[in-house]
PDB file of C-alpha atoms in Angstrom:
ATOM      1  CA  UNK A 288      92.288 117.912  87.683  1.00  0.00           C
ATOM      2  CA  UNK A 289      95.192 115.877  89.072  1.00  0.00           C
ATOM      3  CA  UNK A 290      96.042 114.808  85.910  1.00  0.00           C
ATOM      4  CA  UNK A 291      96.521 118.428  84.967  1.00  0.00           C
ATOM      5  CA  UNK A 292      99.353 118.541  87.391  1.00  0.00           C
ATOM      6  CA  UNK A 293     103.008 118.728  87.088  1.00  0.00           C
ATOM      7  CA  UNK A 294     105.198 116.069  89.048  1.00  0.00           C
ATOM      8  CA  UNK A 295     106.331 119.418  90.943  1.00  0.00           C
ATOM      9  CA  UNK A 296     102.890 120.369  91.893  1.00  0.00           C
ATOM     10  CA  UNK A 297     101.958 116.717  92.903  1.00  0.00           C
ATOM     11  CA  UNK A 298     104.663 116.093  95.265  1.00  0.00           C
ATOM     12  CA  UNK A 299     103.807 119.307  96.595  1.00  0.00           C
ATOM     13  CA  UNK A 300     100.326 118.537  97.313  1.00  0.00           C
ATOM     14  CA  UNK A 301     100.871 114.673  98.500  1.00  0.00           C
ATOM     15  CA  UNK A 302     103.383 116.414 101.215  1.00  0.00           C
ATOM     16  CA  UNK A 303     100.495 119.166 102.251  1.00  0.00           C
ATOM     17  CA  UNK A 304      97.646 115.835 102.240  1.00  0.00           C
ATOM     18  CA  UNK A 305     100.220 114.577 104.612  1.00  0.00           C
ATOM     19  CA  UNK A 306     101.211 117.380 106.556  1.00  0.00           C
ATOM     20  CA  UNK A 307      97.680 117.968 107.730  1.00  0.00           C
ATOM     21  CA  UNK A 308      97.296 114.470 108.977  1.00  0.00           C
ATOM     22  CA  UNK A 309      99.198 116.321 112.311  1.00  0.00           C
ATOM     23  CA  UNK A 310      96.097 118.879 112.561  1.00  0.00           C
ATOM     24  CA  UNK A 311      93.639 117.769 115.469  1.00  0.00           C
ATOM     25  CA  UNK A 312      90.649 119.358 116.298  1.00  0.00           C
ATOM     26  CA  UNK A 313      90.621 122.197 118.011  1.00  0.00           C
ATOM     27  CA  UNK A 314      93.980 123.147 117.215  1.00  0.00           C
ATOM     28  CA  UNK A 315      95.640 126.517 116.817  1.00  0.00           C
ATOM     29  CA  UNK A 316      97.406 126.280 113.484  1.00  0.00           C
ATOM     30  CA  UNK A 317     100.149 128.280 111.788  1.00  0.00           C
ATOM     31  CA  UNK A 318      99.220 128.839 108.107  1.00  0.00           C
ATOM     32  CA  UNK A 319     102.248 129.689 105.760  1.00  0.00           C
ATOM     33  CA  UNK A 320     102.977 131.322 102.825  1.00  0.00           C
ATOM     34  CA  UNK A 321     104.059 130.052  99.519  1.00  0.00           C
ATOM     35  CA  UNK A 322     102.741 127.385  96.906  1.00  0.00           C
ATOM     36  CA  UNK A 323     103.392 124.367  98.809  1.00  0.00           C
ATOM     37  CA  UNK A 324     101.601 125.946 101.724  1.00  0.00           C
ATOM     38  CA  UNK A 325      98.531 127.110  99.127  1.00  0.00           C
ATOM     39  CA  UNK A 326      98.353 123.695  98.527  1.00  0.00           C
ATOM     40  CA  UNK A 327      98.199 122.490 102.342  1.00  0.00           C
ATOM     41  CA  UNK A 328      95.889 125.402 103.298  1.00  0.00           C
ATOM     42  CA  UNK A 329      93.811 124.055 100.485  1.00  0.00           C
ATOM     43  CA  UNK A 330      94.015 120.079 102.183  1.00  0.00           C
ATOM     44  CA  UNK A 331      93.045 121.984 105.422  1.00  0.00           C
ATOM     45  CA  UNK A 332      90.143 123.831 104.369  1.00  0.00           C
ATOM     46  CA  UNK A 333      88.764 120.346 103.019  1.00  0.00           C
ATOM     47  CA  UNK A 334      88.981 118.829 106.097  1.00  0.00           C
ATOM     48  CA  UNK A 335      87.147 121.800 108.089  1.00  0.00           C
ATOM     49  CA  UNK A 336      84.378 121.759 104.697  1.00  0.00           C
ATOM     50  CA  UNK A 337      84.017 118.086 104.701  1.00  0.00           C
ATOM     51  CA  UNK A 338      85.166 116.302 107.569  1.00  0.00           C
ATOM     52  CA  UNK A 339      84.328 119.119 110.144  1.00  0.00           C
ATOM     53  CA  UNK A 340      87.341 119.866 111.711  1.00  0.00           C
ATOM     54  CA  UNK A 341      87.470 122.555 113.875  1.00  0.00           C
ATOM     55  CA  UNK A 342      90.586 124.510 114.017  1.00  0.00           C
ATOM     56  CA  UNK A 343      91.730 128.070 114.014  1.00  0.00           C
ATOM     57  CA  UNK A 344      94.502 129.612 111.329  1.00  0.00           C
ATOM     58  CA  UNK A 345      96.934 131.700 112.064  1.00  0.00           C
ATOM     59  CA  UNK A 346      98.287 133.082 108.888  1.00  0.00           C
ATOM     60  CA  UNK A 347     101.528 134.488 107.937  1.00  0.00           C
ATOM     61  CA  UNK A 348     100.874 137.002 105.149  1.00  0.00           C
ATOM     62  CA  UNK A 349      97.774 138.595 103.834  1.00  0.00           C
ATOM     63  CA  UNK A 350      97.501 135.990 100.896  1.00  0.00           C
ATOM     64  CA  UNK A 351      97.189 133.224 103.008  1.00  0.00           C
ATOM     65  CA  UNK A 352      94.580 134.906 104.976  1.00  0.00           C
ATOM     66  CA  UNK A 353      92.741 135.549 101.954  1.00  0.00           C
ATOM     67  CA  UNK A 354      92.742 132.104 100.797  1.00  0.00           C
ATOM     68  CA  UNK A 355      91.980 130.157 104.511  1.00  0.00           C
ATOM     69  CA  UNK A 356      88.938 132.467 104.774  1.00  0.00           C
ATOM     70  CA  UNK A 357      87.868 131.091 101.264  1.00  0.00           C
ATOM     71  CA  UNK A 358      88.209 127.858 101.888  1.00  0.00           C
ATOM     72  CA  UNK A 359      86.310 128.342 105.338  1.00  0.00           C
ATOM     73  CA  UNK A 360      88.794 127.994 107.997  1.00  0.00           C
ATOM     74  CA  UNK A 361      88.611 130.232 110.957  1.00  0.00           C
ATOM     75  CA  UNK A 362      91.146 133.017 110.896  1.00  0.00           C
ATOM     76  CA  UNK A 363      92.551 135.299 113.822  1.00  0.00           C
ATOM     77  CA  UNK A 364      95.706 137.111 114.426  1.00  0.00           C
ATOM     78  CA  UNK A 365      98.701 135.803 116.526  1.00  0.00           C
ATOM     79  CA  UNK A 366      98.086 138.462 119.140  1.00  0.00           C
ATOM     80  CA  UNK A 367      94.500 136.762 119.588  1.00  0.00           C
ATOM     81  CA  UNK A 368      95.940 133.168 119.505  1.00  0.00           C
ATOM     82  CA  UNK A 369      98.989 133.746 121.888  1.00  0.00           C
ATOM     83  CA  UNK A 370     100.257 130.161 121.364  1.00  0.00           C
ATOM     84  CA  UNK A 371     100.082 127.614 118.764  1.00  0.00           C
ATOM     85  CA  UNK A 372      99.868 123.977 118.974  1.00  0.00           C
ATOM     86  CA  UNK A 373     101.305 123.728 115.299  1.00  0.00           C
ATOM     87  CA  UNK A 374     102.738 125.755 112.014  1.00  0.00           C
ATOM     88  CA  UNK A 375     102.770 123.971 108.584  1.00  0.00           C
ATOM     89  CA  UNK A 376     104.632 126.047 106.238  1.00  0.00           C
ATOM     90  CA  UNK A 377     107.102 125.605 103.305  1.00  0.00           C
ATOM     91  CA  UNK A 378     110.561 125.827 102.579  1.00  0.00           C
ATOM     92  CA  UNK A 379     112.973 126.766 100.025  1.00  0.00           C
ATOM     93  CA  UNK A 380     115.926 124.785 101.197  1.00  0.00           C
ATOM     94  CA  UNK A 381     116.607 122.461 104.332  1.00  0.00           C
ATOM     95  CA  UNK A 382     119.000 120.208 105.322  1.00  0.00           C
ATOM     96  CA  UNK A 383     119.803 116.776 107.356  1.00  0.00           C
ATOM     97  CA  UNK A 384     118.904 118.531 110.572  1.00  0.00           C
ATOM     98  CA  UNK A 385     116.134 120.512 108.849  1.00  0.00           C
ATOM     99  CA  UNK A 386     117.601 123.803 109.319  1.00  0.00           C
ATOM    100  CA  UNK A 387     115.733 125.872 106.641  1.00  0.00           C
ATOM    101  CA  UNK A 388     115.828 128.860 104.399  1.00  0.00           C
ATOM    102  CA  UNK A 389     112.924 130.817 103.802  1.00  0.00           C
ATOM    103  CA  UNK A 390     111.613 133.552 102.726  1.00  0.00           C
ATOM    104  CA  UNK A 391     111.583 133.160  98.766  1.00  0.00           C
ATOM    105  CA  UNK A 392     107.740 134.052  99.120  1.00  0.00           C
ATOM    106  CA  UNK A 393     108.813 137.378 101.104  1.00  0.00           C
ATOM    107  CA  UNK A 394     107.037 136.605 103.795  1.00  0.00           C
ATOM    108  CA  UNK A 395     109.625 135.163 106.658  1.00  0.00           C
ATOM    109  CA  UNK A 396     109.463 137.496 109.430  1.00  0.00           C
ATOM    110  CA  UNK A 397     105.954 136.486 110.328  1.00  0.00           C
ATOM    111  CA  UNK A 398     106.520 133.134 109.292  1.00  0.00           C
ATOM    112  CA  UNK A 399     109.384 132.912 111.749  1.00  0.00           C
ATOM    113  CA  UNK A 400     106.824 134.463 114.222  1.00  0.00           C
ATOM    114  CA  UNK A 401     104.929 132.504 114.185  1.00  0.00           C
ATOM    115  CA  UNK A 402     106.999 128.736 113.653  1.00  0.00           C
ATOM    116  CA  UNK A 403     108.601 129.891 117.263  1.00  0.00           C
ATOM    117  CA  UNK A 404     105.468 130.770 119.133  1.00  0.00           C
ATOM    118  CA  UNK A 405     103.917 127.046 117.863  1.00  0.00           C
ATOM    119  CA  UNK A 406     104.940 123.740 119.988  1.00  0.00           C
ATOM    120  CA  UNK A 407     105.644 121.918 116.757  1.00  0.00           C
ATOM    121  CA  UNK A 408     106.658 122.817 113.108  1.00  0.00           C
ATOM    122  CA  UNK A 409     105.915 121.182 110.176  1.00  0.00           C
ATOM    123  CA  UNK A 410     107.886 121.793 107.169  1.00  0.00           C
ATOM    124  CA  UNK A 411     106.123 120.485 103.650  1.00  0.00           C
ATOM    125  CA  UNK A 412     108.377 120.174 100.395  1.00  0.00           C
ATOM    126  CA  UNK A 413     109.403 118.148  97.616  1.00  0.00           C
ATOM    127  CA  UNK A 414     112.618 116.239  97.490  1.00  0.00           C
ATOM    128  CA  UNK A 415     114.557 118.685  95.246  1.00  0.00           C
ATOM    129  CA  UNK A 416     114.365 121.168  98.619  1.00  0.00           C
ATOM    130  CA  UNK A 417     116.802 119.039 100.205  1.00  0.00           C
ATOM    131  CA  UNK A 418     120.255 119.458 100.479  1.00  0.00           C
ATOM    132  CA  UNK A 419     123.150 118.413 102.204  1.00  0.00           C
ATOM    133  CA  UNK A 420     124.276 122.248 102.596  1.00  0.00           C
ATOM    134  CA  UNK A 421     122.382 125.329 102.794  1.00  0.00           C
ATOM    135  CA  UNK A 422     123.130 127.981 100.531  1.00  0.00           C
ATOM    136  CA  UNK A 423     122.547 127.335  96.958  1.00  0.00           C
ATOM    137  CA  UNK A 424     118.910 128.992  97.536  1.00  0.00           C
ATOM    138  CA  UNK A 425     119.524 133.094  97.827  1.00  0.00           C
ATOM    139  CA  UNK A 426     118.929 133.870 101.732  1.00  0.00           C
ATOM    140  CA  UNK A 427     116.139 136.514 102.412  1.00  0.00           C
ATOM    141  CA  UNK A 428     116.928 138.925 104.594  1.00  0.00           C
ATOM    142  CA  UNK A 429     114.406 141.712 105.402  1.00  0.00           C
ATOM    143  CA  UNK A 430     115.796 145.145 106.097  1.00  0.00           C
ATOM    144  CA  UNK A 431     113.835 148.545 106.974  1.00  0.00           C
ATOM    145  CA  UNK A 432     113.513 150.955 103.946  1.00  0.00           C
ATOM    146  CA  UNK A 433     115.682 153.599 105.863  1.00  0.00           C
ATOM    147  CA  UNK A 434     119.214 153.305 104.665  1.00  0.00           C
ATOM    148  CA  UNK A 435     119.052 149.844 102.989  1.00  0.00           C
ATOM    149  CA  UNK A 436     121.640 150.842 101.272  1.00  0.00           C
ATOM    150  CA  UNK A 437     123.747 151.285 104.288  1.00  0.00           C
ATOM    151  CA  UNK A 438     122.628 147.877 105.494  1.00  0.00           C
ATOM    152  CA  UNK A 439     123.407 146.023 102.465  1.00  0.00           C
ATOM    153  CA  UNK A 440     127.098 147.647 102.309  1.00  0.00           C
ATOM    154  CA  UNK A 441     126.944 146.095 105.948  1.00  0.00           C
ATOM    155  CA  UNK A 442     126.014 143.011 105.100  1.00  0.00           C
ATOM    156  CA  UNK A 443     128.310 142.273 102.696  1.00  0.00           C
ATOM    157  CA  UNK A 444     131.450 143.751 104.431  1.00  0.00           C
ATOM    158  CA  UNK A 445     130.165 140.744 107.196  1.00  0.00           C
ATOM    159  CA  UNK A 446     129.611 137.944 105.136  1.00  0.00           C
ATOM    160  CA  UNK A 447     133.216 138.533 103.326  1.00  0.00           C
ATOM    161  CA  UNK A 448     134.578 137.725 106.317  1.00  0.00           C
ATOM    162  CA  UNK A 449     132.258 134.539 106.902  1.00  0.00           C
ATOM    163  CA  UNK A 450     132.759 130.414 105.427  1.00  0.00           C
ATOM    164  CA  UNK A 451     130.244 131.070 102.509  1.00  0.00           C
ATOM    165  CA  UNK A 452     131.327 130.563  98.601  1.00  0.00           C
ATOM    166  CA  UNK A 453     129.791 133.633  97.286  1.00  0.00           C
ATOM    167  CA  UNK A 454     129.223 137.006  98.079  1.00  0.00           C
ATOM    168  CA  UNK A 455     126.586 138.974  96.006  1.00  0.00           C
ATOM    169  CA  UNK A 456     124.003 140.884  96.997  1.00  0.00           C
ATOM    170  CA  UNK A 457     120.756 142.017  95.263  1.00  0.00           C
ATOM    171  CA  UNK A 458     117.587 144.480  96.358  1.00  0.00           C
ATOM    172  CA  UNK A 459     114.453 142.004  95.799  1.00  0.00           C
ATOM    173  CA  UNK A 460     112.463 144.075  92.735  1.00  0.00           C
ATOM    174  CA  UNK A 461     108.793 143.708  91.916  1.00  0.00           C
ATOM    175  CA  UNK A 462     108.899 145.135  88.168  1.00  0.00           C
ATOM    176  CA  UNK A 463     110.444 148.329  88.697  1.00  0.00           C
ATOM    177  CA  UNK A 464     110.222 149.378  92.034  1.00  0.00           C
ATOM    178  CA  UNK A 465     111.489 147.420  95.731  1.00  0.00           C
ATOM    179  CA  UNK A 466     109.394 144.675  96.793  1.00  0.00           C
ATOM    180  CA  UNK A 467     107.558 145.596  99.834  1.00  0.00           C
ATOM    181  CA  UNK A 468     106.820 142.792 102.940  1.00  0.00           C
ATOM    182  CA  UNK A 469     103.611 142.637 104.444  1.00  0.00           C
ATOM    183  CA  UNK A 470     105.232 144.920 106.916  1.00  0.00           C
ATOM    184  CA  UNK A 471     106.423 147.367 104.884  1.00  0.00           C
ATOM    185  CA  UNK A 472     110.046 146.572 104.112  1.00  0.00           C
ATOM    186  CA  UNK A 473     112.925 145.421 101.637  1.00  0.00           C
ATOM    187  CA  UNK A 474     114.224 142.457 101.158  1.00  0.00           C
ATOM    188  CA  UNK A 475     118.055 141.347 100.261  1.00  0.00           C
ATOM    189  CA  UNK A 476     118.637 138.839  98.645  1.00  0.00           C
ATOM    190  CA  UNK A 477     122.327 136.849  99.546  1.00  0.00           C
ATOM    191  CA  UNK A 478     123.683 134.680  97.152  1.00  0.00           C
ATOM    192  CA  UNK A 479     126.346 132.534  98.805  1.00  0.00           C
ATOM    193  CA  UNK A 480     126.114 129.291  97.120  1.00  0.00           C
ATOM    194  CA  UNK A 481     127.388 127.621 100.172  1.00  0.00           C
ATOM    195  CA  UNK A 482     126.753 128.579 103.837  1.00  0.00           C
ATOM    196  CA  UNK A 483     129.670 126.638 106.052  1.00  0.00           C
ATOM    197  CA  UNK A 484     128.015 127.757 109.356  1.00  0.00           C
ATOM    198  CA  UNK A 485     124.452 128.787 109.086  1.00  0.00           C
ATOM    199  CA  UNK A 486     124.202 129.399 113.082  1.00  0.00           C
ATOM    200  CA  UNK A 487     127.256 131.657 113.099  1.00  0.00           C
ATOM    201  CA  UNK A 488     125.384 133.648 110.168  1.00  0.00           C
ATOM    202  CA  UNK A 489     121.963 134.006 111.608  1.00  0.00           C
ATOM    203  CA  UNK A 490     123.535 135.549 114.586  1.00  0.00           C
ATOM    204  CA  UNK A 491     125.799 138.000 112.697  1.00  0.00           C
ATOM    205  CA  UNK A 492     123.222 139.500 110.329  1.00  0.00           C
ATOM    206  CA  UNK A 493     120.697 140.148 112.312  1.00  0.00           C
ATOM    207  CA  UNK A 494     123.303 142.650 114.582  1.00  0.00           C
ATOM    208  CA  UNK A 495     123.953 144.546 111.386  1.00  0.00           C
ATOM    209  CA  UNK A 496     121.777 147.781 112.023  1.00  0.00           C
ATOM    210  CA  UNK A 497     118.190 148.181 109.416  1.00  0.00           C
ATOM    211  CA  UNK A 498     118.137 144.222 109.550  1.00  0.00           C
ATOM    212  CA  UNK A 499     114.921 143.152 111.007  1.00  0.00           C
ATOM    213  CA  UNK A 500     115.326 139.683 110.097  1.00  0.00           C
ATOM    214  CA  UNK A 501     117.295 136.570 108.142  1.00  0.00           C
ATOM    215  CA  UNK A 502     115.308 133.732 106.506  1.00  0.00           C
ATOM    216  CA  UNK A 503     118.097 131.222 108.577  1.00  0.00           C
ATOM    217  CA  UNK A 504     115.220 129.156 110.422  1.00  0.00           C
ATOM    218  CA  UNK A 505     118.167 127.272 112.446  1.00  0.00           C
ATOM    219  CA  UNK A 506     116.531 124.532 115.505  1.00  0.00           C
ATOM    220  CA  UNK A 507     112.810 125.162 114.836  1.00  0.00           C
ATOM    221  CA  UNK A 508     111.267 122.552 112.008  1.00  0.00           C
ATOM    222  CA  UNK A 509     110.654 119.466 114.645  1.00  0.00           C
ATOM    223  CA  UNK A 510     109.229 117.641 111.443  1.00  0.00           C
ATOM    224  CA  UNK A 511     109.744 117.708 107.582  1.00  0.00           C
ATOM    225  CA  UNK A 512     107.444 116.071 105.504  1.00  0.00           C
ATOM    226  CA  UNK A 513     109.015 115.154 101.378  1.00  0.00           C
ATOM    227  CA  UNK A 514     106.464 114.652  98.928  1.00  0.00           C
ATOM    228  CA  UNK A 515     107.424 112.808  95.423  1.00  0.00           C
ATOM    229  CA  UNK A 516     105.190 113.028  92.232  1.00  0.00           C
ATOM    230  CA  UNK A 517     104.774 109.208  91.784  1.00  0.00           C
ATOM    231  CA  UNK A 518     102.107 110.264  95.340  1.00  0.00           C
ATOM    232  CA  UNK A 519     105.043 108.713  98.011  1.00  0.00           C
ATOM    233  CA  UNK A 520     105.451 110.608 100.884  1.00  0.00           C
ATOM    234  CA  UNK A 521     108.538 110.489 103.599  1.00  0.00           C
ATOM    235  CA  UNK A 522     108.415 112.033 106.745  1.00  0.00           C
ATOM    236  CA  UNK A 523     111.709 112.753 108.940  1.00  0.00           C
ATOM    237  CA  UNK A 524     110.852 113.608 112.408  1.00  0.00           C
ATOM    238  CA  UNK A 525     114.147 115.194 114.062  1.00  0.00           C
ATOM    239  CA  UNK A 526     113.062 114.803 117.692  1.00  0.00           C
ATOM    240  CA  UNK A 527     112.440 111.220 117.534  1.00  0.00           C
ATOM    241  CA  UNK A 528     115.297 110.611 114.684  1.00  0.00           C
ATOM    242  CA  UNK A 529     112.893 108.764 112.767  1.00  0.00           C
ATOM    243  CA  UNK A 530     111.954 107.924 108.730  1.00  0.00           C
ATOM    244  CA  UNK A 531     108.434 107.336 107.836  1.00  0.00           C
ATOM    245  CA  UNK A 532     107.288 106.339 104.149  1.00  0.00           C
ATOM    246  CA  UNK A 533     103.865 106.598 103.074  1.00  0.00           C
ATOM    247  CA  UNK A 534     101.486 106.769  99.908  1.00  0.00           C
ATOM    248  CA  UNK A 535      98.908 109.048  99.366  1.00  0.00           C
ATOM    249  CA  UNK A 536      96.760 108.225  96.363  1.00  0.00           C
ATOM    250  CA  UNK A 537      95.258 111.078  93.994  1.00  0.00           C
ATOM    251  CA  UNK A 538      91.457 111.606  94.264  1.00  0.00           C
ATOM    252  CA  UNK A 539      89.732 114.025  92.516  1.00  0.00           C
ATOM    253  CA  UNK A 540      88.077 117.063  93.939  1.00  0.00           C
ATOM    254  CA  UNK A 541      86.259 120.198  92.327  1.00  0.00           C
ATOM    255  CA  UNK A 542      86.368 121.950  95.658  1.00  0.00           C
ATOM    256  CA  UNK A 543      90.597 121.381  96.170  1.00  0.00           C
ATOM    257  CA  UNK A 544      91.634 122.106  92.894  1.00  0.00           C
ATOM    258  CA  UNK A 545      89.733 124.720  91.134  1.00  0.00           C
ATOM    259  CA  UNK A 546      91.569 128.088  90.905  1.00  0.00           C
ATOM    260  CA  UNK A 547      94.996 126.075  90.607  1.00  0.00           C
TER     261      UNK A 547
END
């Protein structure tokens, strides 16, 4: 089982065996979307099998839904939850004060949802997600279907203006046709190598008309939790300016790893 796994896919799921250390019962918990999450909705769903946990998900996509209710954690819909205690998601980039980009998986609008309606947010990643400057990671940024066009010819005439190092601009495909969100729209895909200031460029694009959101998630991670693929673990906790280092050891499990 573990042994099957790639260094990628075992730092991914030491940071997800850590992440849910944070989960206490009873808690309302934001579920994201992506393979590191997979993996930490996976660590959940043990805990809630084995360990009986009780806690309630709150996914953000359709995917993750699917997979918490198979692996038996409670599911309900942020309208029902109103407030989280906690969201453990993914990320594709983040930085020294765990600013973030998202939305490689397509799914950031909810996922931004629902990290701001949760007290705390836990990011899980591996190491090669960190950088000392966002950017090199295409930007999401989810537009309505109605004159995307227009919206990307927007978009770009804005971020020409802007300190980034590139400028192109791409309709996210799936085969032949636009990729569709869970809410029904496109996503753009920016790819500015470099983003000088990723507050000033949140703001801006999401005033450009059809834009319903960026995948900028700037002052919401509280926590960010690395995982490495020799099983060490280091957790950065922004509030509290603090480094933790830990080691999670690989045990084998028929009910966490099948379907990988």
């Amino acid at each position: 089982m573990t042994g099957e796994l790639s260094p990628i896919d075992k730092a991914k799921f030491v940071a997800a065996k850590r992440a849910v250390e944070f989960v206490e019962d009873g808690m309302r918990v934001g579920l994201g979307t992506g393979s590191t999450a997979a993996w930490m909705v996976r660590c959940l769903g043990e805990l809630v099998r084995e360990h009986g946990l009780r806690v309630t998900g709150i996914p953000t996509s359709t995917r993750t839904a699917e997979l918490a209710r198979n692996v038996g954690i409670k599911v309900v819909s942020l309208d029902e939850a109103k407030w989280l205690d906690l969201t453990i998601d993914g990320a594709d980039e983040f930085d020294g004060d765990l600013n973030l980009i998202k939305g490689g998986g397509g799914a950031l609008l909810q996922e931004k949802i629902v990290a701001t309606a949760s007290d705390q947010m836990v990011v899980i990643a591996d190491a090669a997600k960190g950088v000392d400057t966002l950017g090199a990671f295409p930007l999401p940024v989810e537009v309505i279907p109605f004159g995307w066009q227009t919206s990307k010819a927007l978009i770009e005439e804005m971020v020409a203006s802007l300190d980034v190092m590139g400028s192109q601009t791409a309709l996210r495909m799936n085969g032949d046709t636009p990729y569709i969100t869970d809410e029904g729209n496109y996503i753009i895909d920016l790819h500015l190598k470099r983003i000088g200031n990723a507050r000033q460029l949140a703001m801006v694009l999401n005033q450009v008309p059809g834009v319903v959101e960026n995948g900028l998630f700037i002052d919401i991670c509280d926590r960010v939790v690395i995982g490495y693929g020799d099983g060490r673990v280091e957790t950065r906790d922004i509030n509290n300016g603090t480094v933790e280092e830990s080691l999670i050891e690989f045990v084998e499990s028929d009910n966490l790893f099948r379907d990988i």
